[in-house]
Amino acid sequence: MVWPPGTTSLPSPTGQPQSYTPSSNGSKYRRHALATALAAQYRVILLDADPQGSATSWATDAFEAGDQLDFEVRPANAPIVRRCRDIDADLVIIDTPPGDSQTITAALDVADVVIIPTESGDLDMDRALMTYQVAHGTRRALLFNKADWTRQYRDAYEGAAAVEGLDVLDAEVHRRVAYRQAIGTRPTDLGEFAQVAAQIKEMLK
């Protein structure tokens, strides 16, 4: 499964992991909370291919605080991403850096599912739709992030959901201060992320 940035794998009928990749607009908490929700049923490894190493730093901070994550985080680059199916895990999430076409292309090449997080602004939607087009041939869907009750958001969400051939996850991730405050800890507020994880698992079947 790929989340540009990010990829996740589930076991295929052949015993090899499938992969899921998330897209670059994602918040740090969303990435880790989703991995935690998936780790409730699967052995998850998150590949941190972002040079900033934010996922690795988060895991280190949590470990040092005695609040170890439910999944392993490993530093990665494009060559490692290309070989992610050799990793001994049920599910591999690849966190790719924005603007790094080599790593993002490698992630998309191995992904079985691509999840593209987006906000409701015009620029965010343009980028998300561009990624959606690039990921053609792979199971993919938009995930609306920082959901709220504004007219702009509702128009963007309902407009996207009405487009034929454009898949949008029913689950939405809302804007919450608690998410920002939880950086560097083991995610525990998994309500809406459990819903997202359930939809991703359906896509990976």
Backbone as ProteinMPNN parsed JSONL, in Angstrom:
{"seq_chain_A": "MVWPPGTTSLPSPTGQPQSYTPSSNGSKYRRHALATALAAQYRVILLDADPQGSATSWATDAFEAGDQLDFEVRPANAPIVRRCRDIDADLVIIDTPPGDSQTITAALDVADVVIIPTESGDLDMDRALMTYQVAHGTRRALLFNKADWTRQYRDAYEGAAAVEGLDVLDAEVHRRVAYRQAIGTRPTDLGEFAQVAAQIKEMLK", "coords_chain_A": {"N_chain_A": [[0.867, -1.183, 0.0], [0.632, 2.184, -0.837], [1.345, 5.417, 0.269], [1.708, 8.317, -1.004], [3.537, 10.618, 0.431], [4.316, 7.313, 1.459], [3.911, 3.685, 1.907], [2.051, 0.637, 2.107], [1.895, -2.864, 2.854], [0.042, -5.848, 2.388], [-0.409, -9.404, 2.935], [-0.422, -11.247, -0.05], [-2.273, -13.683, -2.066], [-0.16, -15.304, -2.841], [1.567, -15.232, -0.793], [3.346, -13.179, -0.676], [3.91, -9.77, 0.402], [1.352, -7.321, -0.121], [1.277, -3.911, -1.299], [0.811, -0.612, -0.01], [0.479, 2.803, -0.679], [0.558, 5.996, 0.726], [-0.184, 9.526, 0.068], [1.563, 12.773, -0.315], [0.415, 14.85, 1.214], [-0.078, 14.275, 3.849], [-0.572, 14.376, 7.429], [1.708, 14.034, 10.22], [0.659, 12.744, 12.465], [-1.574, 11.408, 11.422], [-0.434, 9.504, 9.715], [0.983, 7.84, 11.549], [-1.062, 7.092, 13.304], [-2.758, 5.686, 11.615], [-1.067, 3.569, 10.883], [-0.834, 2.393, 13.399], [-3.479, 1.576, 13.832], [-3.731, -0.36, 11.809], [-1.796, -2.114, 12.687], [-3.025, -3.456, 14.699], [-4.002, -5.807, 13.759], [-2.165, -6.791, 11.978], [1.312, -7.487, 11.177], [3.174, -4.766, 10.982], [5.396, -2.728, 9.118], [6.899, 0.385, 8.812], [8.349, 2.173, 6.284], [10.599, 4.715, 6.283], [11.174, 6.927, 4.037], [11.611, 9.555, 3.745], [13.911, 12.189, 3.621], [13.996, 13.959, 5.783], [13.357, 12.387, 7.901], [11.191, 12.212, 9.716], [9.374, 10.26, 10.582], [11.072, 8.343, 11.676], [12.241, 9.849, 13.72], [9.983, 10.324, 15.313], [9.399, 7.689, 16.165], [11.72, 7.185, 17.647], [11.552, 9.144, 19.681], [9.21, 8.298, 20.959], [10.009, 5.773, 21.862], [12.099, 6.432, 23.628], [10.627, 7.7, 25.54], [9.39, 5.637, 26.746], [7.146, 4.743, 25.467], [6.611, 2.92, 23.345], [6.049, 2.371, 19.847], [3.525, 0.457, 18.054], [4.47, -0.706, 15.816], [7.243, -1.263, 13.57], [9.707, 1.114, 12.556], [11.679, 1.875, 9.779], [14.558, 3.351, 8.295], [14.712, 4.354, 4.84], [15.316, 4.25, 1.253], [15.054, 4.907, -2.303], [16.064, 2.474, -3.634], [15.693, 0.575, -1.534], [12.95, 0.762, -1.186], [12.074, -0.315, -3.614], [12.593, -2.979, -3.164], [10.801, -3.76, -1.268], [8.991, -5.84, -1.056], [10.398, -8.002, -0.222], [10.57, -7.809, 2.459], [10.0, -9.098, 5.709], [7.033, -9.017, 6.709], [3.543, -8.375, 7.357], [2.354, -6.125, 6.407], [3.487, -3.302, 4.715], [4.279, 0.027, 5.042], [5.085, 2.794, 3.156], [6.642, 5.76, 3.599], [6.972, 8.411, 1.712], [8.992, 11.142, 0.454], [7.868, 14.495, -0.27], [8.112, 15.729, -3.578], [10.273, 14.157, -4.353], [10.804, 12.52, -6.99], [11.971, 10.103, -7.799], [11.871, 8.343, -5.577], [9.125, 8.366, -5.047], [8.117, 7.34, -7.459], [9.259, 4.778, -7.348], [7.872, 3.78, -5.14], [5.208, 3.846, -6.072], [5.439, 2.001, -8.106], [5.638, -0.452, -6.772], [3.365, -0.592, -5.323], [0.221, -1.883, -4.23], [-2.062, -0.654, -3.473], [-2.98, 2.74, -3.506], [-3.257, 5.453, -1.436], [-4.4, 8.693, -1.286], [-4.029, 11.369, 0.524], [-5.757, 14.449, 1.045], [-6.439, 17.958, 1.38], [-9.109, 20.413, 1.345], [-8.614, 22.66, -0.186], [-8.075, 24.462, -3.3], [-5.49, 24.191, -4.492], [-4.491, 21.989, -3.085], [-6.325, 20.027, -3.917], [-5.791, 19.982, -6.666], [-3.171, 18.943, -6.702], [-3.626, 16.454, -5.52], [-5.328, 15.225, -7.379], [-3.617, 15.112, -9.541], [-1.701, 13.29, -8.613], [-3.386, 11.113, -8.396], [-3.946, 10.579, -11.086], [-1.366, 9.9, -11.986], [-1.01, 7.527, -10.657], [-2.435, 5.653, -12.078], [-3.796, 2.486, -13.001], [-3.32, 1.235, -10.656], [-4.951, 0.247, -7.643], [-6.594, 2.858, -6.057], [-7.373, 5.769, -4.043], [-8.87, 8.795, -2.842], [-8.293, 10.421, 0.272], [-9.855, 12.444, 2.478], [-8.529, 14.965, 4.462], [-8.201, 16.811, 7.541], [-10.881, 17.491, 7.875], [-13.812, 19.541, 8.042], [-16.671, 21.62, 8.84], [-17.141, 23.557, 6.976], [-18.413, 25.333, 4.095], [-16.728, 25.28, 1.879], [-15.207, 22.955, 2.324], [-17.213, 20.914, 2.359], [-18.252, 21.208, -0.231], [-16.0, 20.517, -1.768], [-15.541, 17.847, -0.964], [-18.009, 16.55, -1.552], [-18.17, 17.136, -4.256], [-15.946, 15.777, -5.32], [-16.629, 13.143, -4.656], [-18.739, 12.766, -6.339], [-17.713, 12.532, -8.856], [-17.42, 10.527, -11.637], [-15.579, 7.543, -11.747], [-13.672, 8.395, -9.968], [-12.372, 7.481, -6.997], [-13.252, 7.867, -3.65], [-12.554, 7.687, -0.244], [-14.951, 6.797, 2.22], [-14.527, 7.343, 4.889], [-13.407, 10.101, 6.865], [-10.826, 12.312, 7.972], [-10.704, 14.395, 10.657], [-10.007, 17.831, 11.572], [-8.12, 18.309, 14.378], [-6.932, 19.513, 17.462], [-5.797, 17.797, 19.284], [-4.487, 15.884, 17.778], [-2.171, 17.162, 16.837], [-0.9, 17.607, 19.247], [-0.1, 15.119, 20.021], [2.212, 14.282, 18.833], [5.167, 12.347, 18.619], [4.456, 10.418, 20.422], [2.87, 7.27, 21.301], [0.175, 6.636, 19.244], [-3.142, 6.87, 20.41], [-5.719, 7.717, 20.055], [-7.754, 6.489, 17.981], [-10.144, 6.431, 16.625], [-11.414, 7.518, 14.04], [-9.352, 6.736, 12.411], [-9.325, 4.003, 12.588], [-11.551, 3.442, 11.066], [-10.663, 4.306, 8.549], [-8.543, 2.495, 8.213], [-9.977, 0.099, 8.059], [-11.291, 0.413, 5.61], [-9.121, 0.527, 3.881], [-8.091, -2.061, 4.2], [-10.111, -3.501, 2.978], [-9.724, -2.66, 0.34], [-7.309, -3.872, -0.171], [-7.825, -6.528, -0.45]], "CA_chain_A": [[0.0, 0.0, 0.0], [1.475, 3.371, -0.912], [0.798, 6.705, 0.686], [2.789, 9.184, -1.438], [4.51, 9.722, 0.96], [4.006, 6.14, 2.244], [3.411, 2.459, 1.282], [1.721, -0.428, 3.048], [1.714, -4.147, 2.187], [-0.666, -6.948, 3.022], [-0.041, -10.634, 2.25], [-1.214, -11.637, -1.207], [-2.488, -15.125, -2.065], [1.098, -16.001, -3.066], [2.363, -15.124, 0.416], [4.131, -11.957, -0.701], [3.113, -8.65, 0.874], [0.845, -6.293, -1.02], [1.775, -2.652, -0.769], [-0.089, 0.549, 0.006], [1.238, 4.042, -0.601], [-0.168, 7.22, 0.942], [0.377, 10.68, -0.642], [2.411, 13.688, 0.438], [-0.234, 15.89, 2.003], [-0.509, 13.708, 5.114], [0.011, 14.833, 8.688], [2.496, 13.014, 10.901], [-0.187, 11.933, 13.351], [-2.432, 10.532, 10.628], [0.381, 8.385, 9.244], [1.284, 6.929, 12.649], [-2.311, 6.548, 13.833], [-3.23, 4.681, 10.67], [-0.194, 2.404, 11.039], [-1.202, 1.762, 14.665], [-4.758, 0.894, 13.635], [-3.479, -1.55, 11.007], [-0.958, -3.019, 13.476], [-3.862, -4.22, 15.615], [-4.268, -7.113, 13.168], [-1.092, -7.199, 11.074], [2.678, -7.067, 11.477], [3.372, -3.591, 10.126], [6.67, -2.013, 9.094], [6.81, 1.652, 8.11], [9.607, 2.586, 5.682], [10.737, 6.167, 6.314], [12.008, 7.317, 2.907], [11.712, 11.02, 3.745], [15.214, 12.588, 4.165], [13.828, 14.635, 7.066], [13.31, 11.335, 8.917], [10.232, 12.539, 10.78], [8.798, 9.037, 11.131], [12.107, 7.748, 12.518], [12.356, 10.686, 14.921], [8.797, 10.058, 16.131], [9.57, 6.384, 16.797], [12.784, 7.316, 18.639], [11.012, 9.908, 20.807], [8.254, 7.459, 21.675], [10.766, 4.718, 22.54], [12.826, 7.014, 24.758], [9.64, 8.069, 26.56], [8.754, 4.422, 27.24], [5.829, 4.679, 24.826], [7.012, 2.335, 22.074], [5.007, 2.199, 18.844], [3.089, -0.915, 17.802], [5.03, -1.128, 14.532], [8.648, -0.897, 13.414], [10.026, 2.138, 11.558], [13.013, 1.678, 9.23], [14.98, 4.314, 7.266], [14.655, 3.739, 3.511], [15.534, 5.081, 0.069], [14.385, 4.323, -3.468], [16.397, 1.05, -3.829], [15.048, -0.237, -0.498], [11.518, 0.753, -1.501], [11.844, -1.245, -4.72], [12.712, -4.354, -2.673], [10.004, -3.862, -0.041], [8.263, -7.111, -0.996], [11.258, -8.995, 0.431], [10.524, -7.572, 3.905], [9.191, -10.055, 6.463], [5.953, -8.292, 7.389], [2.247, -8.503, 6.709], [1.956, -4.851, 5.823], [4.594, -2.345, 4.646], [3.865, 1.397, 4.72], [6.223, 3.578, 2.683], [6.481, 7.206, 3.766], [7.848, 9.006, 0.709], [9.125, 12.591, 0.597], [7.287, 15.303, -1.35], [9.046, 16.281, -4.558], [11.315, 13.195, -4.721], [10.125, 11.714, -8.012], [12.563, 8.772, -7.869], [11.337, 7.514, -4.499], [7.681, 8.242, -5.223], [7.908, 6.411, -8.569], [9.565, 3.434, -6.849], [6.764, 3.369, -4.274], [4.034, 3.585, -6.904], [5.685, 0.788, -8.889], [5.448, -1.666, -5.971], [2.133, -0.47, -4.532], [-1.033, -2.521, -4.608], [-3.099, 0.344, -3.205], [-2.466, 4.086, -3.279], [-4.173, 6.345, -0.734], [-3.932, 10.057, -1.535], [-4.65, 12.333, 1.44], [-5.86, 15.801, 0.507], [-7.32, 18.922, 2.026], [-10.16, 20.845, 0.429], [-8.205, 23.82, -0.973], [-7.93, 24.217, -4.736], [-4.145, 23.704, -4.776], [-4.412, 20.628, -2.55], [-7.094, 19.145, -4.772], [-5.074, 19.847, -7.933], [-2.052, 18.021, -6.484], [-4.161, 15.117, -5.253], [-5.835, 14.671, -8.634], [-2.453, 14.809, -10.367], [-1.169, 12.027, -8.107], [-4.371, 10.082, -8.738], [-3.737, 10.239, -12.486], [-0.07, 9.232, -12.108], [-1.13, 6.183, -10.081], [-3.394, 4.859, -12.846], [-3.429, 1.085, -13.075], [-3.221, 0.734, -9.279], [-6.109, 0.603, -6.82], [-6.266, 4.157, -5.451], [-8.516, 6.513, -3.521], [-8.589, 10.02, -2.094], [-8.682, 10.469, 1.685], [-9.947, 13.848, 2.878], [-7.871, 15.238, 5.729], [-8.578, 18.083, 8.167], [-12.285, 17.734, 7.545], [-14.55, 20.469, 8.902], [-18.055, 21.796, 8.398], [-17.241, 24.729, 6.115], [-18.992, 25.096, 2.776], [-15.645, 24.915, 0.969], [-14.863, 21.542, 2.503], [-18.299, 20.047, 1.929], [-18.331, 21.258, -1.7], [-14.875, 19.762, -2.321], [-15.742, 16.42, -0.708], [-19.156, 16.043, -2.299], [-17.846, 17.248, -5.673], [-15.048, 14.676, -5.674], [-17.352, 11.878, -4.533], [-19.707, 12.668, -7.432], [-17.017, 12.368, -10.131], [-17.381, 9.136, -12.068], [-14.234, 7.027, -11.914], [-12.798, 8.913, -8.918], [-12.708, 6.808, -5.744], [-13.038, 8.666, -2.44], [-12.889, 6.927, 0.953], [-16.063, 7.336, 3.003], [-13.968, 7.858, 6.142], [-12.748, 11.399, 6.805], [-10.008, 12.632, 9.139], [-11.053, 15.767, 11.013], [-9.005, 18.737, 12.134], [-8.208, 18.254, 15.839], [-5.73, 19.959, 18.164], [-5.218, 16.64, 19.975], [-3.583, 15.177, 16.877], [-0.882, 17.868, 16.835], [-0.285, 17.499, 20.566], [0.311, 13.735, 20.273], [3.424, 13.962, 18.076], [6.233, 11.766, 19.423], [3.901, 9.449, 21.363], [2.124, 6.174, 20.683], [-1.188, 7.086, 19.003], [-4.189, 6.145, 21.128], [-7.019, 8.192, 19.576], [-7.773, 5.828, 16.672], [-11.52, 6.3, 16.149], [-11.61, 7.645, 12.599], [-8.284, 6.021, 11.711], [-9.764, 2.614, 12.502], [-12.457, 3.384, 9.918], [-9.819, 4.384, 7.353], [-7.822, 1.225, 8.113], [-10.915, -0.927, 7.615], [-11.536, 0.592, 4.177], [-7.886, 0.156, 3.189], [-8.005, -3.509, 4.192], [-11.031, -3.962, 1.94], [-9.084, -2.408, -0.948], [-6.152, -4.751, -0.331], [-8.245, -7.918, -0.621]], "C_chain_A": [[0.897, 1.225, 0.0], [0.701, 4.608, -0.521], [1.816, 7.738, 0.256], [2.764, 10.458, -0.633], [3.89, 8.555, 1.721], [3.598, 4.918, 1.461], [3.129, 1.374, 2.297], [1.462, -1.726, 2.32], [0.914, -5.122, 3.031], [-0.345, -8.232, 2.265], [-0.983, -10.939, 1.102], [-1.443, -13.141, -1.163], [-1.192, -15.912, -2.266], [1.992, -15.95, -1.843], [3.259, -13.915, 0.437], [3.28, -10.81, -0.192], [2.574, -7.815, -0.269], [1.343, -4.964, -0.495], [0.802, -1.516, -0.961], [0.741, 1.808, 0.145], [0.333, 5.227, -0.365], [0.512, 8.417, 0.29], [0.907, 11.774, 0.26], [1.702, 14.714, 1.298], [-0.528, 15.454, 3.445], [0.163, 14.303, 6.325], [0.766, 13.692, 9.342], [1.596, 12.127, 11.755], [-1.026, 10.957, 12.538], [-1.67, 9.3, 10.185], [0.601, 7.365, 10.366], [0.014, 6.322, 13.238], [-2.862, 5.473, 12.915], [-2.385, 3.413, 10.773], [-0.538, 1.654, 12.324], [-2.512, 0.99, 14.526], [-4.579, -0.392, 12.832], [-2.676, -2.59, 11.788], [-1.767, -3.823, 14.49], [-4.119, -5.627, 15.088], [-3.118, -7.642, 12.323], [0.269, -6.786, 11.625], [3.042, -5.973, 10.485], [4.794, -3.065, 10.259], [6.48, -0.751, 8.268], [8.198, 2.018, 7.602], [9.64, 4.104, 5.599], [11.713, 6.595, 5.222], [12.14, 8.828, 2.783], [13.061, 11.417, 4.354], [15.125, 13.31, 5.502], [13.718, 13.633, 8.217], [12.311, 11.568, 10.019], [9.617, 11.296, 11.397], [9.789, 8.349, 12.068], [12.264, 8.524, 13.816], [11.19, 10.444, 15.866], [8.97, 8.745, 16.876], [10.632, 6.441, 17.894], [12.283, 8.042, 19.882], [10.063, 9.056, 21.642], [8.982, 6.373, 22.474], [11.463, 5.262, 23.777], [11.88, 7.427, 25.888], [8.948, 6.842, 27.162], [7.385, 4.184, 26.652], [5.992, 4.097, 23.428], [5.83, 2.118, 21.14], [4.687, 0.722, 18.64], [3.626, -1.467, 16.491], [6.472, -0.642, 14.46], [8.801, 0.166, 12.333], [11.465, 1.922, 11.101], [13.343, 2.794, 8.24], [15.008, 3.609, 5.911], [15.017, 4.755, 2.444], [14.902, 4.357, -1.111], [14.764, 2.853, -3.696], [15.75, 0.131, -2.792], [13.552, -0.349, -0.764], [11.226, -0.269, -2.6], [11.874, -2.697, -4.261], [11.805, -4.597, -1.46], [9.234, -5.165, 0.054], [9.1, -8.226, -0.378], [11.219, -8.864, 1.958], [9.585, -8.573, 4.573], [8.17, -9.297, 7.305], [4.652, -8.587, 6.665], [1.917, -7.255, 5.895], [3.128, -3.881, 5.866], [4.047, -0.991, 4.225], [5.105, 2.184, 4.328], [5.897, 5.06, 2.79], [7.463, 7.892, 2.831], [7.896, 10.521, 0.854], [8.438, 13.331, -0.538], [8.378, 15.792, -2.276], [10.16, 15.344, -4.969], [10.711, 12.203, -5.702], [10.673, 10.293, -8.065], [11.957, 7.847, -6.812], [9.835, 7.31, -4.659], [7.372, 7.266, -6.349], [8.177, 4.982, -8.129], [8.427, 2.909, -5.989], [5.528, 3.024, -5.091], [4.199, 2.299, -7.702], [5.411, -0.481, -8.094], [4.108, -1.67, -5.237], [0.999, -1.295, -5.102], [-2.207, -1.572, -4.415], [-2.426, 1.681, -2.947], [-3.554, 4.924, -2.626], [-3.604, 7.757, -0.835], [-4.657, 11.014, -0.595], [-4.692, 13.72, 0.799], [-6.706, 16.667, 1.434], [-8.241, 19.502, 0.961], [-9.786, 22.054, -0.416], [-7.97, 23.464, -2.434], [-6.554, 23.638, -5.077], [-3.968, 22.277, -4.277], [-5.136, 19.643, -3.454], [-6.391, 18.927, -6.105], [-3.932, 18.842, -7.794], [-2.545, 16.597, -6.281], [-4.642, 14.462, -6.54], [-4.692, 14.333, -9.586], [-1.836, 13.481, -9.94], [-2.097, 10.879, -8.469], [-4.178, 9.624, -10.18], [-2.432, 9.472, -12.685], [-0.161, 7.786, -11.639], [-2.114, 5.308, -10.85], [-2.877, 3.423, -12.996], [-3.274, 0.436, -11.715], [-4.501, 1.095, -8.539], [-5.763, 1.851, -6.023], [-7.537, 4.835, -4.985], [-8.024, 7.773, -2.833], [-9.054, 9.833, -0.649], [-8.693, 11.933, 2.105], [-9.452, 14.03, 4.301], [-8.269, 16.622, 6.229], [-9.994, 18.485, 7.789], [-12.902, 18.716, 8.536], [-15.937, 20.666, 8.306], [-18.227, 23.031, 7.531], [-17.851, 24.347, 4.764], [-17.911, 24.673, 1.781], [-15.309, 23.433, 1.076], [-15.967, 20.642, 1.973], [-18.427, 20.041, 0.411], [-17.224, 20.432, -2.332], [-15.102, 18.262, -2.166], [-16.878, 15.865, -1.572], [-18.913, 16.111, -3.805], [-16.958, 16.101, -6.122], [-15.782, 13.342, -5.659], [-18.31, 11.663, -5.695], [-19.051, 12.431, -8.785], [-16.928, 10.886, -10.483], [-15.934, 8.698, -12.285], [-13.231, 7.527, -10.902], [-13.221, 8.299, -7.587], [-12.319, 7.683, -4.559], [-13.444, 7.813, -1.241], [-14.039, 7.6, 1.697], [-15.56, 7.953, 4.299], [-13.278, 9.189, 5.902], [-11.962, 11.608, 8.091], [-10.202, 14.104, 9.465], [-9.878, 16.544, 11.597], [-9.159, 18.755, 13.652], [-6.877, 18.663, 16.45], [-5.026, 18.775, 18.812], [-4.25, 15.883, 19.088], [-2.205, 15.833, 16.874], [-0.152, 17.68, 18.165], [0.282, 16.1, 20.837], [1.585, 13.343, 19.537], [4.507, 13.443, 19.018], [5.752, 10.768, 20.457], [3.224, 8.318, 20.589], [0.682, 6.615, 20.49], [-2.206, 6.22, 19.739], [-5.594, 6.547, 20.658], [-7.192, 7.702, 18.144], [-9.159, 5.763, 16.044], [-11.678, 6.37, 14.644], [-10.529, 6.93, 11.811], [-8.603, 4.533, 11.618], [-10.717, 2.442, 11.322], [-11.678, 3.435, 8.606], [-9.108, 3.059, 7.132], [-8.732, 0.124, 7.597], [-11.182, -0.813, 6.118], [-10.307, 0.219, 3.366], [-7.771, -1.366, 3.102], [-8.957, -4.106, 3.163], [-10.411, -3.779, 0.562], [-7.959, -3.4, -1.222], [-6.547, -6.209, -0.54], [-8.1, -8.333, -2.086]], "O_chain_A": [[1.845, 1.285, 0.783], [-0.442, 4.811, -0.93], [2.722, 8.046, 1.031], [2.001, 11.355, -0.993], [3.014, 8.777, 2.558], [2.976, 5.073, 0.41], [3.888, 1.205, 3.252], [0.856, -1.703, 1.249], [1.096, -5.204, 4.246], [-0.038, -8.176, 1.075], [-2.202, -10.895, 1.263], [-0.871, -13.819, -0.31], [-1.131, -17.084, -1.893], [3.064, -16.555, -1.839], [3.883, -13.633, 1.46], [2.057, -10.847, -0.327], [3.255, -7.62, -1.276], [1.793, -4.889, 0.648], [0.064, -1.464, -1.945], [1.622, 1.876, 1.003], [-0.577, 5.467, -1.158], [1.701, 8.332, -0.018], [0.724, 11.716, 1.476], [2.369, 15.405, 2.068], [-1.167, 16.199, 4.188], [1.33, 14.693, 6.269], [0.505, 12.522, 9.06], [1.75, 10.906, 11.769], [-1.175, 9.799, 12.927], [-2.182, 8.183, 10.263], [0.425, 6.164, 10.157], [0.014, 5.155, 13.629], [-3.378, 4.458, 13.385], [-2.922, 2.306, 10.753], [-0.536, 0.423, 12.344], [-2.641, -0.12, 15.042], [-5.206, -1.406, 13.14], [-2.844, -3.793, 11.588], [-1.249, -4.771, 15.079], [-4.416, -6.537, 15.861], [-3.098, -8.825, 11.985], [0.372, -5.86, 12.429], [3.199, -6.23, 9.292], [5.332, -2.967, 11.362], [5.96, -0.805, 7.154], [9.128, 2.16, 8.396], [8.809, 4.712, 4.925], [12.924, 6.626, 5.44], [12.72, 9.324, 1.817], [13.348, 11.031, 5.488], [16.078, 13.281, 6.28], [13.957, 13.983, 9.372], [12.55, 11.164, 11.157], [9.361, 11.265, 12.601], [9.407, 7.834, 13.119], [12.402, 7.932, 14.887], [11.378, 10.365, 17.08], [8.721, 8.678, 18.08], [10.474, 5.824, 18.948], [12.551, 7.616, 21.005], [10.103, 9.085, 22.872], [8.623, 6.087, 23.616], [11.43, 4.644, 24.841], [12.282, 7.494, 27.05], [8.037, 6.974, 27.979], [6.552, 3.507, 27.255], [5.567, 4.701, 22.444], [4.746, 1.73, 21.575], [5.474, -0.152, 19.006], [3.274, -2.579, 16.096], [6.874, 0.267, 15.186], [8.11, 0.127, 11.314], [12.369, 1.799, 11.927], [12.495, 3.154, 7.423], [15.292, 2.414, 5.835], [15.025, 5.96, 2.691], [14.282, 3.308, -0.936], [13.871, 2.04, -3.933], [15.308, -0.968, -3.128], [12.958, -1.413, -0.59], [10.241, -1.003, -2.522], [11.256, -3.557, -4.888], [12.026, -5.546, -0.708], [8.854, -5.564, 1.154], [8.568, -9.285, -0.045], [11.769, -9.705, 2.669], [8.504, -8.859, 4.058], [8.419, -8.98, 8.468], [4.653, -8.998, 5.505], [1.286, -7.328, 4.841], [3.705, -3.655, 6.93], [3.422, -0.871, 3.171], [6.073, 2.236, 5.087], [4.975, 5.549, 2.137], [8.658, 7.95, 3.121], [6.934, 11.124, 1.331], [8.425, 12.841, -1.667], [9.442, 16.219, -1.827], [10.939, 15.688, -5.859], [10.171, 11.171, -5.301], [9.92, 9.36, -8.348], [11.579, 6.714, -7.11], [9.328, 6.212, -4.434], [6.463, 6.445, -6.219], [7.428, 4.071, -8.48], [8.055, 1.739, -6.087], [4.871, 2.016, -4.828], [3.225, 1.587, -7.95], [4.994, -1.487, -8.669], [3.76, -2.662, -4.596], [0.839, -1.392, -6.319], [-3.22, -1.672, -5.107], [-1.415, 1.747, -2.248], [-4.639, 5.09, -3.184], [-2.441, 7.981, -0.499], [-5.78, 11.428, -0.882], [-3.762, 14.111, 0.093], [-7.565, 16.176, 2.166], [-8.157, 19.117, -0.205], [-10.562, 22.448, -1.286], [-7.699, 22.31, -2.767], [-6.459, 22.698, -5.866], [-3.367, 21.448, -4.961], [-4.63, 18.555, -3.73], [-6.39, 17.812, -6.627], [-3.742, 17.99, -8.662], [-1.96, 15.648, -6.802], [-4.393, 13.278, -6.767], [-4.786, 13.374, -10.353], [-1.489, 12.648, -10.778], [-1.637, 9.79, -8.813], [-4.237, 8.429, -10.47], [-2.383, 8.512, -13.454], [0.534, 6.916, -12.166], [-2.585, 4.307, -10.311], [-1.673, 3.19, -13.103], [-3.114, -0.781, -11.623], [-5.076, 2.154, -8.79], [-4.719, 1.886, -5.37], [-8.632, 4.53, -5.457], [-6.911, 7.819, -2.31], [-10.064, 9.182, -0.382], [-7.653, 12.591, 2.089], [-9.894, 13.344, 5.224], [-8.629, 17.497, 5.442], [-10.273, 19.632, 7.438], [-12.558, 18.721, 9.719], [-16.328, 19.959, 7.377], [-19.348, 23.51, 7.363], [-17.807, 23.188, 4.351], [-18.148, 23.809, 0.936], [-15.148, 22.742, 0.07], [-15.695, 19.707, 1.221], [-18.682, 18.992, -0.181], [-17.458, 19.726, -3.313], [-14.889, 17.494, -3.104], [-16.723, 14.841, -2.237], [-19.387, 15.253, -4.551], [-17.184, 15.516, -7.182], [-15.582, 12.508, -6.542], [-18.661, 10.527, -6.012], [-19.744, 12.158, -9.764], [-16.412, 10.088, -9.699], [-15.157, 9.402, -12.931], [-12.063, 7.142, -10.948], [-14.319, 8.572, -7.102], [-11.193, 8.176, -4.479], [-14.549, 7.272, -1.213], [-14.093, 8.826, 1.791], [-16.094, 8.962, 4.761], [-12.641, 9.389, 4.868], [-12.364, 11.149, 9.16], [-9.899, 14.968, 8.642], [-8.89, 15.966, 12.052], [-10.2, 19.166, 14.165], [-5.82, 18.213, 16.009], [-3.797, 18.746, 18.884], [-3.288, 15.297, 19.585], [-1.187, 15.142, 16.905], [1.076, 17.605, 18.197], [1.055, 15.916, 21.777], [2.001, 12.186, 19.607], [4.743, 14.018, 20.081], [6.538, 10.31, 21.286], [3.032, 8.406, 19.376], [0.013, 6.943, 21.47], [-2.139, 4.991, 19.695], [-6.548, 5.792, 20.845], [-6.827, 8.401, 17.198], [-9.333, 5.099, 15.022], [-12.043, 5.372, 14.022], [-10.754, 6.553, 10.661], [-8.193, 3.873, 10.663], [-10.693, 1.41, 10.652], [-11.986, 2.703, 7.666], [-9.065, 2.549, 6.012], [-8.31, -0.699, 6.784], [-11.289, -1.828, 5.43], [-10.43, -0.345, 2.279], [-7.4, -1.904, 2.058], [-8.635, -5.117, 2.54], [-10.553, -4.648, -0.298], [-7.689, -3.732, -2.376], [-5.679, -7.047, -0.786], [-8.405, -9.473, -2.437]]}, "name": "protein", "num_of_chains": 1, "seq": "MVWPPGTTSLPSPTGQPQSYTPSSNGSKYRRHALATALAAQYRVILLDADPQGSATSWATDAFEAGDQLDFEVRPANAPIVRRCRDIDADLVIIDTPPGDSQTITAALDVADVVIIPTESGDLDMDRALMTYQVAHGTRRALLFNKADWTRQYRDAYEGAAAVEGLDVLDAEVHRRVAYRQAIGTRPTDLGEFAQVAAQIKEMLK"}
